[in-house]
mmCIF file of C-alpha atoms in Angstrom:
data_model
loop_
_atom_site.group_PDB
_atom_site.id
_atom_site.type_symbol
_atom_site.label_atom_id
_atom_site.label_comp_id
_atom_site.label_asym_id
_atom_site.label_seq_id
_atom_site.Cartn_x
_atom_site.Cartn_y
_atom_site.Cartn_z
ATOM 1 C CA MET A 1 52.737 -14.737 -4.188
ATOM 2 C CA GLU A 2 53.814 -13.697 -7.720
ATOM 3 C CA GLN A 3 52.785 -17.247 -9.302
ATOM 4 C CA VAL A 4 49.263 -16.230 -7.823
ATOM 5 C CA MET A 5 49.076 -12.634 -9.214
ATOM 6 C CA ALA A 6 50.493 -14.356 -12.514
ATOM 7 C CA SER A 7 47.159 -15.998 -12.626
ATOM 8 C CA ILE A 8 44.684 -12.910 -11.719
ATOM 9 C CA PRO A 9 44.881 -11.331 -15.165
ATOM 10 C CA ASP A 10 44.450 -14.350 -17.342
ATOM 11 C CA PHE A 11 41.116 -15.430 -14.778
ATOM 12 C CA GLU A 12 39.943 -11.580 -14.547
ATOM 13 C CA ILE A 13 39.467 -12.058 -18.838
ATOM 14 C CA ALA A 14 36.733 -14.952 -17.761
ATOM 15 C CA GLU A 15 35.814 -15.952 -21.402
ATOM 16 C CA THR A 16 31.823 -16.922 -21.327
ATOM 17 C CA GLY A 17 32.672 -20.601 -21.945
ATOM 18 C CA ILE A 18 31.130 -19.756 -25.088
ATOM 19 C CA SER A 19 33.188 -19.627 -28.426
ATOM 20 C CA LYS A 20 33.977 -15.979 -28.877
ATOM 21 C CA ASP A 21 32.538 -17.171 -32.744
ATOM 22 C CA ASN A 22 29.321 -16.686 -30.618
ATOM 23 C CA SER A 23 29.758 -13.270 -29.294
ATOM 24 C CA ALA A 24 26.201 -12.467 -30.932
ATOM 25 C CA GLU A 25 24.245 -14.948 -28.766
ATOM 26 C CA VAL A 26 26.070 -13.929 -25.898
ATOM 27 C CA GLU A 27 24.720 -10.365 -26.447
ATOM 28 C CA GLN A 28 21.692 -12.206 -26.748
ATOM 29 C CA PHE A 29 22.080 -14.196 -23.553
ATOM 30 C CA LYS A 30 22.754 -10.866 -21.553
ATOM 31 C CA ILE A 31 19.527 -8.625 -23.455
ATOM 32 C CA ARG A 32 16.938 -11.951 -21.830
ATOM 33 C CA VAL A 33 18.701 -11.887 -18.880
ATOM 34 C CA ASP A 34 17.911 -7.894 -18.724
ATOM 35 C CA GLU A 35 14.158 -8.718 -19.846
ATOM 36 C CA ILE A 36 14.191 -11.328 -16.840
ATOM 37 C CA PHE A 37 15.321 -9.184 -14.140
ATOM 38 C CA GLN A 38 12.949 -6.179 -15.495
ATOM 39 C CA LYS A 39 10.097 -8.171 -15.066
ATOM 40 C CA VAL A 40 10.897 -9.649 -11.612
ATOM 41 C CA ASP A 41 11.512 -5.886 -10.446
ATOM 42 C CA GLU A 42 8.097 -5.670 -11.805
ATOM 43 C CA LEU A 43 6.573 -9.028 -10.583
ATOM 44 C CA GLU A 44 8.228 -7.654 -7.187
ATOM 45 C CA GLN A 45 6.372 -4.686 -6.985
ATOM 46 C CA LYS A 46 2.860 -6.338 -7.843
ATOM 47 C CA VAL A 47 3.940 -8.998 -5.362
ATOM 48 C CA ASN A 48 3.978 -6.188 -2.297
ATOM 49 C CA GLU A 49 0.378 -4.326 -3.818
ATOM 50 C CA VAL A 50 -1.289 -7.607 -3.406
ATOM 51 C CA GLU A 51 0.128 -7.920 0.568
ATOM 52 C CA GLN A 52 -0.631 -4.587 1.210
ATOM 53 C CA PHE A 53 -3.752 -5.223 0.067
ATOM 54 C CA ASN A 54 -4.337 -8.451 1.637
ATOM 55 C CA LEU A 55 -2.910 -6.784 5.028
ATOM 56 C CA ASN A 56 -4.964 -4.090 4.819
ATOM 57 C CA SER A 57 -8.288 -5.956 4.419
ATOM 58 C CA SER A 58 -7.663 -8.041 6.778
ATOM 59 C CA LYS A 59 -6.883 -5.471 9.722
ATOM 60 C CA LYS A 60 -10.599 -4.461 8.179
ATOM 61 C CA GLN A 61 -11.483 -7.847 8.905
ATOM 62 C CA GLN A 62 -10.181 -7.950 12.520
ATOM 63 C CA SER A 63 -12.152 -4.337 13.059
ATOM 64 C CA SER A 64 -15.625 -5.341 11.621
ATOM 65 C CA SER A 65 -15.499 -9.366 13.120
ATOM 66 C CA LYS A 66 -18.742 -7.902 15.567
ATOM 67 C CA GLY A 67 -20.924 -7.862 12.841
ATOM 68 C CA SER A 68 -23.716 -10.611 12.826
ATOM 69 C CA SER A 69 -23.323 -14.192 11.353
ATOM 70 C CA MET A 70 -26.420 -13.272 9.309
ATOM 71 C CA GLY A 71 -24.559 -10.506 7.561
ATOM 72 C CA LYS A 72 -22.086 -12.651 6.840
ATOM 73 C CA GLU A 73 -24.035 -15.274 4.953
ATOM 74 C CA ARG A 74 -25.362 -12.094 3.365
ATOM 75 C CA ASP A 75 -22.723 -10.871 2.028
ATOM 76 C CA LYS A 76 -20.921 -14.419 1.182
ATOM 77 C CA GLY A 77 -23.385 -14.436 -1.635
ATOM 78 C CA ARG A 78 -23.231 -11.168 -2.353
ATOM 79 C CA GLN A 79 -22.184 -10.392 -6.584
ATOM 80 C CA VAL A 80 -19.535 -8.763 -7.570
ATOM 81 C CA PRO A 81 -20.884 -5.691 -8.935
ATOM 82 C CA SER A 82 -18.804 -4.176 -12.203
ATOM 83 C CA ILE A 83 -17.821 -0.437 -11.858
ATOM 84 C CA LYS A 84 -20.230 1.126 -13.972
ATOM 85 C CA LYS A 85 -23.167 -0.635 -12.160
ATOM 86 C CA GLN A 86 -21.556 1.194 -8.880
ATOM 87 C CA GLN A 87 -21.852 4.508 -10.642
ATOM 88 C CA GLN A 88 -24.703 4.026 -11.770
ATOM 89 C CA ASP A 89 -26.570 2.467 -8.709
ATOM 90 C CA ALA A 90 -24.454 5.350 -6.308
ATOM 91 C CA SER A 91 -26.595 7.960 -9.122
ATOM 92 C CA ARG A 92 -29.944 6.744 -8.032
ATOM 93 C CA ARG A 93 -29.337 6.393 -4.422
ATOM 94 C CA GLU A 94 -27.999 9.865 -4.349
ATOM 95 C CA ALA A 95 -30.713 11.494 -6.022
ATOM 96 C CA ALA A 96 -33.522 9.542 -4.082
ATOM 97 C CA ALA A 97 -31.392 10.385 -1.164
ATOM 98 C CA ALA A 98 -31.841 14.541 -2.321
ATOM 99 C CA LYS A 99 -35.335 13.772 -2.679
ATOM 100 C CA ARG A 100 -36.234 12.483 0.656
ATOM 101 C CA MET A 101 -33.957 14.786 1.812
ATOM 102 C CA GLN A 102 -35.793 17.956 0.227
ATOM 103 C CA GLU A 103 -38.981 16.656 1.523
ATOM 104 C CA LEU A 104 -38.290 16.726 5.585
ATOM 105 C CA MET A 105 -36.031 19.670 4.703
ATOM 106 C CA ARG A 106 -40.102 21.040 3.248
ATOM 107 C CA GLN A 107 -41.941 19.720 6.322
ATOM 108 C CA PHE A 108 -39.186 20.897 8.570
ATOM 109 C CA GLY A 109 -40.165 24.690 6.465
ATOM 110 C CA THR A 110 -43.587 23.972 8.175
ATOM 111 C CA ILE A 111 -42.206 23.867 11.639
ATOM 112 C CA VAL A 112 -40.059 27.093 10.797
ATOM 113 C CA ARG A 113 -42.829 29.329 9.515
ATOM 114 C CA GLN A 114 -44.826 28.442 12.187
ATOM 115 C CA ILE A 115 -42.269 29.431 14.805
ATOM 116 C CA THR A 116 -42.345 32.894 12.727
ATOM 117 C CA GLN A 117 -45.450 33.410 13.040
ATOM 118 C CA HIS A 118 -45.653 33.658 16.970
ATOM 119 C CA LYS A 119 -46.128 36.935 17.754
ATOM 120 C CA TRP A 120 -43.028 37.050 19.968
ATOM 121 C CA ALA A 121 -40.934 35.874 16.548
ATOM 122 C CA TRP A 122 -40.218 39.697 16.031
ATOM 123 C CA PRO A 123 -36.849 40.129 17.974
ATOM 124 C CA PHE A 124 -35.336 37.224 16.109
ATOM 125 C CA MET A 125 -35.929 37.920 12.424
ATOM 126 C CA GLN A 126 -33.048 40.012 11.128
ATOM 127 C CA PRO A 127 -29.930 40.118 12.834
ATOM 128 C CA VAL A 128 -28.950 41.754 15.552
ATOM 129 C CA ASP A 129 -28.266 45.835 15.166
ATOM 130 C CA VAL A 130 -25.526 45.357 17.785
ATOM 131 C CA LYS A 131 -23.980 48.976 16.233
ATOM 132 C CA GLY A 132 -27.592 50.621 16.095
ATOM 133 C CA LEU A 133 -28.428 49.366 19.872
ATOM 134 C CA GLY A 134 -24.839 50.210 20.973
ATOM 135 C CA LEU A 135 -24.640 46.720 22.088
ATOM 136 C CA HIS A 136 -20.702 46.794 22.607
ATOM 137 C CA ASP A 137 -19.700 43.696 23.407
ATOM 138 C CA TYR A 138 -22.036 41.779 21.764
ATOM 139 C CA TYR A 139 -19.296 39.861 19.804
ATOM 140 C CA GLU A 140 -17.288 39.199 22.549
ATOM 141 C CA ILE A 141 -20.426 36.915 24.303
ATOM 142 C CA ILE A 142 -22.103 35.598 20.975
ATOM 143 C CA GLU A 143 -19.720 33.579 18.866
ATOM 144 C CA LYS A 144 -21.715 32.717 15.801
ATOM 145 C CA PRO A 145 -24.680 35.565 15.423
ATOM 146 C CA MET A 146 -27.985 33.999 14.180
ATOM 147 C CA ASP A 147 -31.258 35.287 12.643
ATOM 148 C CA PHE A 148 -33.658 33.836 11.034
ATOM 149 C CA SER A 149 -33.848 35.915 7.730
ATOM 150 C CA THR A 150 -30.612 34.020 7.610
ATOM 151 C CA ILE A 151 -31.525 30.460 8.212
ATOM 152 C CA LYS A 152 -34.782 31.267 5.145
ATOM 153 C CA ASN A 153 -31.823 32.435 2.846
ATOM 154 C CA GLN A 154 -29.806 29.744 3.327
ATOM 155 C CA MET A 155 -32.706 27.225 2.815
ATOM 156 C CA GLU A 156 -34.042 28.779 0.035
ATOM 157 C CA ALA A 157 -30.403 29.244 -1.541
ATOM 158 C CA LYS A 158 -29.643 27.397 -5.148
ATOM 159 C CA ASP A 159 -26.370 27.998 -5.377
ATOM 160 C CA GLY A 160 -25.908 24.983 -3.616
ATOM 161 C CA THR A 161 -24.264 27.009 -0.260
ATOM 162 C CA GLY A 162 -27.231 25.962 1.114
ATOM 163 C CA TYR A 163 -28.600 23.757 3.854
ATOM 164 C CA LYS A 164 -27.641 20.164 2.857
ATOM 165 C CA ASN A 165 -28.936 18.020 6.361
ATOM 166 C CA VAL A 166 -32.052 19.225 8.070
ATOM 167 C CA ARG A 167 -30.425 18.657 11.484
ATOM 168 C CA ASP A 168 -27.978 21.937 9.837
ATOM 169 C CA ILE A 169 -31.109 23.862 9.878
ATOM 170 C CA CYS A 170 -32.193 22.854 13.396
ATOM 171 C CA ALA A 171 -28.692 23.489 15.029
ATOM 172 C CA ASP A 172 -29.275 27.775 13.784
ATOM 173 C CA VAL A 173 -32.701 27.818 14.917
ATOM 174 C CA ARG A 174 -31.458 26.634 18.842
ATOM 175 C CA LEU A 175 -28.924 29.087 18.158
ATOM 176 C CA VAL A 176 -31.466 32.016 17.131
ATOM 177 C CA PHE A 177 -33.030 31.562 20.206
ATOM 178 C CA ASN A 178 -29.544 30.368 22.999
ATOM 179 C CA ASN A 179 -27.943 33.568 21.891
ATOM 180 C CA ALA A 180 -30.695 35.726 22.642
ATOM 181 C CA MET A 181 -31.055 33.851 26.397
ATOM 182 C CA LYS A 182 -26.719 33.801 26.479
ATOM 183 C CA TYR A 183 -26.724 37.808 25.989
ATOM 184 C CA ASN A 184 -29.727 38.927 27.591
ATOM 185 C CA ASP A 185 -30.750 38.405 31.237
ATOM 186 C CA GLU A 186 -33.139 35.512 32.730
ATOM 187 C CA GLY A 187 -35.440 38.060 33.944
ATOM 188 C CA SER A 188 -35.322 40.330 30.812
ATOM 189 C CA ASP A 189 -38.370 40.119 28.475
ATOM 190 C CA VAL A 190 -36.323 39.054 24.715
ATOM 191 C CA HIS A 191 -34.814 35.725 27.448
ATOM 192 C CA LEU A 192 -38.548 35.063 27.973
ATOM 193 C CA MET A 193 -39.689 35.053 24.564
ATOM 194 C CA ALA A 194 -36.416 33.156 23.223
ATOM 195 C CA LYS A 195 -36.746 30.832 25.878
ATOM 196 C CA THR A 196 -40.818 30.100 25.107
ATOM 197 C CA LEU A 197 -40.167 29.986 21.366
ATOM 198 C CA LEU A 198 -37.012 27.282 21.838
ATOM 199 C CA GLU A 199 -39.336 24.852 24.172
ATOM 200 C CA LYS A 200 -42.545 24.865 21.440
ATOM 201 C CA PHE A 201 -39.584 24.196 18.551
ATOM 202 C CA GLU A 202 -38.655 21.788 20.361
ATOM 203 C CA GLU A 203 -42.062 19.343 20.724
ATOM 204 C CA LYS A 204 -42.884 20.116 16.811
ATOM 205 C CA TRP A 205 -38.880 19.020 16.391
ATOM 206 C CA GLN A 206 -40.059 15.539 18.559
ATOM 207 C CA LEU A 207 -42.527 14.919 16.140
ATOM 208 C CA LEU A 208 -40.346 14.821 12.903
ATOM 209 C CA LEU A 209 -36.957 13.610 14.568
ATOM 210 C CA PRO A 210 -38.771 9.987 14.333
ATOM 211 C CA LYS A 211 -38.106 10.957 10.243
ATOM 212 C CA VAL A 212 -35.411 12.271 10.407
ATOM 213 C CA THR A 213 -33.842 9.217 12.538
ATOM 214 C CA GLU A 214 -35.104 7.071 10.075
ATOM 215 C CA GLU A 215 -33.500 8.395 6.975
ATOM 216 C CA GLU A 216 -30.285 8.645 8.576
ATOM 217 C CA ARG A 217 -30.464 5.154 8.926
ATOM 218 C CA ARG A 218 -30.944 4.402 5.587
ATOM 219 C CA ARG A 219 -28.273 6.656 4.914
ATOM 220 C CA ASP A 220 -26.163 4.721 7.080
ATOM 221 C CA GLU A 221 -26.991 0.878 5.532
ATOM 222 C CA GLU A 222 -27.033 2.479 1.993
ATOM 223 C CA GLU A 223 -23.179 3.663 2.388
ATOM 224 C CA ALA A 224 -22.354 0.782 3.863
ATOM 225 C CA GLU A 225 -24.012 -1.551 1.047
ATOM 226 C CA ALA A 226 -21.697 1.078 -1.583
ATOM 227 C CA GLN A 227 -18.757 0.440 0.417
ATOM 228 C CA LEU A 228 -18.736 -2.894 0.286
ATOM 229 C CA ASP A 229 -19.232 -3.077 -2.825
ATOM 230 C CA LYS A 230 -16.400 -1.218 -3.795
ATOM 231 C CA GLN A 231 -14.505 -3.705 -1.535
ATOM 232 C CA LEU A 232 -15.558 -6.806 -3.441
ATOM 233 C CA VAL A 233 -14.539 -5.081 -6.610
ATOM 234 C CA ARG A 234 -11.203 -4.086 -5.348
ATOM 235 C CA GLU A 235 -10.795 -7.947 -3.648
ATOM 236 C CA ALA A 236 -11.911 -9.142 -7.507
ATOM 237 C CA ALA A 237 -9.435 -7.119 -8.718
ATOM 238 C CA HIS A 238 -6.820 -8.254 -6.759
ATOM 239 C CA ALA A 239 -7.863 -11.926 -6.915
ATOM 240 C CA LYS A 240 -7.230 -10.879 -10.532
ATOM 241 C CA VAL A 241 -3.359 -9.646 -10.024
ATOM 242 C CA VAL A 242 -2.898 -12.325 -8.169
ATOM 243 C CA ARG A 243 -3.971 -15.412 -10.695
ATOM 244 C CA ASP A 244 -1.603 -12.948 -13.463
ATOM 245 C CA LEU A 245 0.780 -13.035 -10.974
ATOM 246 C CA CYS A 246 1.301 -16.580 -11.199
ATOM 247 C CA ASN A 247 1.424 -17.076 -14.377
ATOM 248 C CA GLU A 248 3.782 -14.616 -14.978
ATOM 249 C CA LEU A 249 5.915 -16.059 -12.431
ATOM 250 C CA TYR A 250 5.917 -19.386 -13.603
ATOM 251 C CA GLU A 251 6.051 -18.161 -17.270
ATOM 252 C CA VAL A 252 9.561 -16.384 -16.256
ATOM 253 C CA ASP A 253 10.516 -19.000 -14.043
ATOM 254 C CA THR A 254 9.937 -20.970 -17.069
ATOM 255 C CA HIS A 255 11.931 -19.093 -19.182
ATOM 256 C CA LEU A 256 14.899 -19.080 -16.847
ATOM 257 C CA GLU A 257 14.820 -22.384 -16.578
ATOM 258 C CA HIS A 258 14.945 -22.997 -20.512
ATOM 259 C CA LEU A 259 18.248 -20.285 -20.455
ATOM 260 C CA ARG A 260 19.658 -22.249 -17.840
ATOM 261 C CA GLU A 261 19.478 -25.092 -20.016
ATOM 262 C CA THR A 262 20.546 -23.536 -23.292
ATOM 263 C CA VAL A 263 23.573 -21.928 -21.460
ATOM 264 C CA VAL A 264 25.184 -25.744 -19.754
ATOM 265 C CA GLN A 265 24.173 -26.977 -23.526
ATOM 266 C CA LYS A 266 26.411 -23.827 -25.122
ATOM 267 C CA CYS A 267 29.146 -23.749 -22.293
ATOM 268 C CA ARG A 268 32.547 -26.032 -23.039
ATOM 269 C CA LYS A 269 33.724 -28.372 -20.555
ATOM 270 C CA MET A 270 36.094 -26.375 -18.503
ATOM 271 C CA SER A 271 40.002 -26.762 -18.773
ATOM 272 C CA THR A 272 41.939 -28.080 -15.190
ATOM 273 C CA GLU A 273 43.821 -25.113 -15.458
ATOM 274 C CA GLU A 274 40.894 -23.063 -15.164
ATOM 275 C CA LYS A 275 39.790 -24.971 -12.749
ATOM 276 C CA ARG A 276 42.614 -24.473 -10.842
ATOM 277 C CA ASN A 277 42.825 -20.592 -11.525
ATOM 278 C CA LEU A 278 38.956 -20.564 -10.242
ATOM 279 C CA GLY A 279 40.348 -22.065 -7.366
ATOM 280 C CA THR A 280 43.033 -19.800 -6.281
ATOM 281 C CA ALA A 281 40.554 -17.304 -7.579
ATOM 282 C CA ILE A 282 38.272 -18.458 -4.634
ATOM 283 C CA ALA A 283 40.892 -18.375 -2.184
ATOM 284 C CA ARG A 284 40.764 -14.194 -2.916
ATOM 285 C CA LEU A 285 37.496 -13.594 -2.409
ATOM 286 C CA SER A 286 35.966 -11.385 0.727
ATOM 287 C CA MET A 287 35.136 -13.597 3.433
ATOM 288 C CA GLU A 288 31.103 -12.602 2.217
ATOM 289 C CA ASP A 289 31.536 -12.837 -0.916
ATOM 290 C CA LEU A 290 32.817 -16.564 -0.212
ATOM 291 C CA ASN A 291 29.922 -17.533 1.671
ATOM 292 C CA LYS A 292 27.902 -16.538 -1.115
ATOM 293 C CA ALA A 293 30.367 -18.849 -3.291
ATOM 294 C CA LEU A 294 29.542 -21.477 -0.949
ATOM 295 C CA GLU A 295 25.695 -21.665 -1.661
ATOM 296 C CA ILE A 296 26.300 -21.204 -5.333
ATOM 297 C CA ILE A 297 28.133 -24.623 -4.786
ATOM 298 C CA ALA A 298 25.407 -25.933 -2.524
ATOM 299 C CA GLN A 299 22.583 -24.759 -4.947
ATOM 300 C CA SER A 300 23.586 -27.869 -7.602
ATOM 301 C CA ASN A 301 24.627 -29.990 -4.038
ATOM 302 C CA PRO A 302 22.114 -30.375 -1.633
ATOM 303 C CA ALA A 303 24.262 -32.578 0.868
ATOM 304 C CA PHE A 304 26.846 -29.579 0.455
ATOM 305 C CA GLN A 305 26.989 -28.079 3.875
ATOM 306 C CA ALA A 306 27.500 -24.177 2.898
ATOM 307 C CA MET A 307 27.491 -23.328 6.517
ATOM 308 C CA ALA A 308 29.768 -26.112 8.375
ATOM 309 C CA GLU A 309 32.520 -25.905 10.654
ATOM 310 C CA GLU A 310 34.774 -27.573 8.411
ATOM 311 C CA VAL A 311 34.128 -27.306 4.234
ATOM 312 C CA GLU A 312 35.575 -29.538 1.726
ATOM 313 C CA ILE A 313 35.503 -28.313 -1.418
ATOM 314 C CA ASP A 314 36.205 -30.164 -4.595
ATOM 315 C CA ILE A 315 36.356 -28.317 -7.509
ATOM 316 C CA ASP A 316 36.432 -31.421 -9.945
ATOM 317 C CA ALA A 317 33.204 -32.648 -8.759
ATOM 318 C CA GLN A 318 31.353 -29.602 -9.666
ATOM 319 C CA SER A 319 28.767 -29.699 -12.285
ATOM 320 C CA GLU A 320 30.302 -27.382 -15.464
ATOM 321 C CA SER A 321 27.480 -25.183 -14.769
ATOM 322 C CA THR A 322 28.292 -24.409 -10.872
ATOM 323 C CA LEU A 323 31.885 -24.509 -12.318
ATOM 324 C CA TRP A 324 30.926 -21.729 -14.697
ATOM 325 C CA ARG A 325 28.704 -19.769 -12.632
ATOM 326 C CA LEU A 326 31.095 -20.051 -10.148
ATOM 327 C CA LYS A 327 33.621 -18.206 -12.859
ATOM 328 C CA PHE A 328 30.964 -15.804 -13.563
ATOM 329 C CA PHE A 329 30.458 -14.375 -9.707
ATOM 330 C CA VAL A 330 34.368 -15.129 -8.885
ATOM 331 C CA LYS A 331 35.178 -12.192 -11.908
ATOM 332 C CA ASP A 332 32.852 -9.916 -10.876
ATOM 333 C CA ALA A 333 33.779 -9.796 -7.589
ATOM 334 C CA LEU A 334 37.173 -9.895 -7.690
ATOM 335 C CA GLU A 335 36.823 -6.495 -9.791
ATOM 336 C CA LEU A 336 34.250 -4.760 -7.729
ATOM 337 C CA GLN A 337 37.016 -6.246 -4.585
ATOM 338 C CA SER A 338 39.404 -4.507 -6.859
ATOM 339 C CA ARG A 339 37.864 -0.890 -7.147
ATOM 340 C CA SER A 340 37.143 -1.224 -3.186
ATOM 341 C CA ALA A 341 40.116 -1.175 -2.539
ATOM 342 C CA MET A 342 41.831 0.821 -4.692
ATOM 343 C CA SER A 343 39.581 3.523 -3.892
ATOM 344 C CA THR A 344 40.968 2.896 -0.020
ATOM 345 C CA GLY A 345 44.570 3.196 -0.672
ATOM 346 C CA GLY A 346 44.807 -1.040 -0.911
ATOM 347 C CA ASN A 347 44.569 -1.498 2.761
ATOM 348 C CA ASN A 348 42.157 -4.080 3.088
ATOM 349 C CA ASN A 349 42.481 -6.505 6.144
ATOM 350 C CA ASN A 350 39.945 -9.008 5.750
ATOM 351 C CA TYR A 351 41.715 -11.862 4.628
ATOM 352 C CA ASN A 352 42.371 -12.658 8.270
ATOM 353 C CA ASN A 353 39.073 -14.174 8.604
ATOM 354 C CA LYS A 354 39.520 -17.754 10.259
ATOM 355 C CA ARG A 355 36.821 -19.210 8.662
ATOM 356 C CA LYS A 356 38.212 -17.927 5.480
ATOM 357 C CA LYS A 357 41.553 -19.993 6.222
ATOM 358 C CA GLU A 358 39.591 -23.107 6.744
ATOM 359 C CA ILE A 359 38.251 -22.844 3.568
ATOM 360 C CA CYS A 360 40.899 -22.200 1.193
ATOM 361 C CA ASN A 361 43.389 -24.605 3.356
ATOM 362 C CA ALA A 362 40.212 -27.380 2.530
ATOM 363 C CA ILE A 363 40.375 -26.512 -0.877
ATOM 364 C CA ALA A 364 44.290 -26.536 -1.204
ATOM 365 C CA LYS A 365 43.995 -29.392 0.622
ATOM 366 C CA THR A 366 41.519 -31.321 -1.697
ATOM 367 C CA ALA A 367 43.675 -30.465 -4.967
ATOM 368 C CA LYS A 368 46.628 -31.887 -3.433
ATOM 369 C CA LYS A 369 44.841 -34.749 -2.868
ATOM 370 C CA LYS A 370 43.631 -35.106 -6.570
ATOM 371 C CA SER A 371 46.526 -34.811 -7.426
ATOM 372 C CA LYS A 372 48.780 -36.937 -5.680
ATOM 373 C CA LYS A 373 46.181 -39.549 -6.730
ATOM 374 C CA THR A 374 46.754 -38.561 -10.457
ATOM 375 C CA SER A 375 50.565 -39.468 -9.438
ATOM 376 C CA SER A 376 50.068 -42.695 -8.122
#
């Protein structure tokens, strides 16, 4: 145990494998690695955004899969409009739709005038004088009072608070008569007047309704076209993101490969003593870190079975780059392990794991074989 402990300080002051005279070069390597990690984080965020966009697009395609094949063929040949053109088209559509709606409201205004000019329209022209007529229960029965003067004011409003749609006016006209029929008994004059005028209004409304329906259909189609244009722009933008992402990933991979080759070239050959200390240090790793160390070995040796039941590790057979990667990893792992042990009072029973003992024994067994061959 004392022999193992004595070798720890020497190992934990692990050299980078590059001579101390090249400390500036080492620092440069660290900076480049940090830059690559930062770039990887940015790329991961972009990848998440692309994946989310593809997921949402997939859901939309599934929900709209009932669309006609003709519509799909039309969408395939559709050109992707620019954002500026989208804005211009939207402005033109809104202006044209507003003009058409104004014409419909003008025609609806003619209907309203015809109704209000009827001899029985006078009770409905002004708000109900609830207090003057002593209608104490009026607001308990009528939730939303309405009259033709209020409707007229809304139709003529210029401050943006007026009606935006013919159907909204139609609903309020119906409300005028329905309120009167609801509050007044069926046999009363006001009830009869309201019912008669409502029937006349519905007759005239049916004549205008086809134009209103056609306008609504047209608006729905234009809105669908606008949404499709927006979707195409989003897809084009994300397609560009994917292309840029592929290029950036290739660039990062190229930098990493170049950095890896440079480090391997700069690394000096590890001494026999260092290899022995490395094997001893690997034996001190926790089970989790030990598995990671085996993965490092497997990365440069595809034939190595890191997860096999029996693992035999030959430190001398590993490449210089693998040895140095192991040394850097083990150094950091032991430092972290040491801090963790100190924070928990030094009690750590993770070294009793059966698999860990087998792997550690395998390292010692391989080293012993090498020693016998050398002595013979």
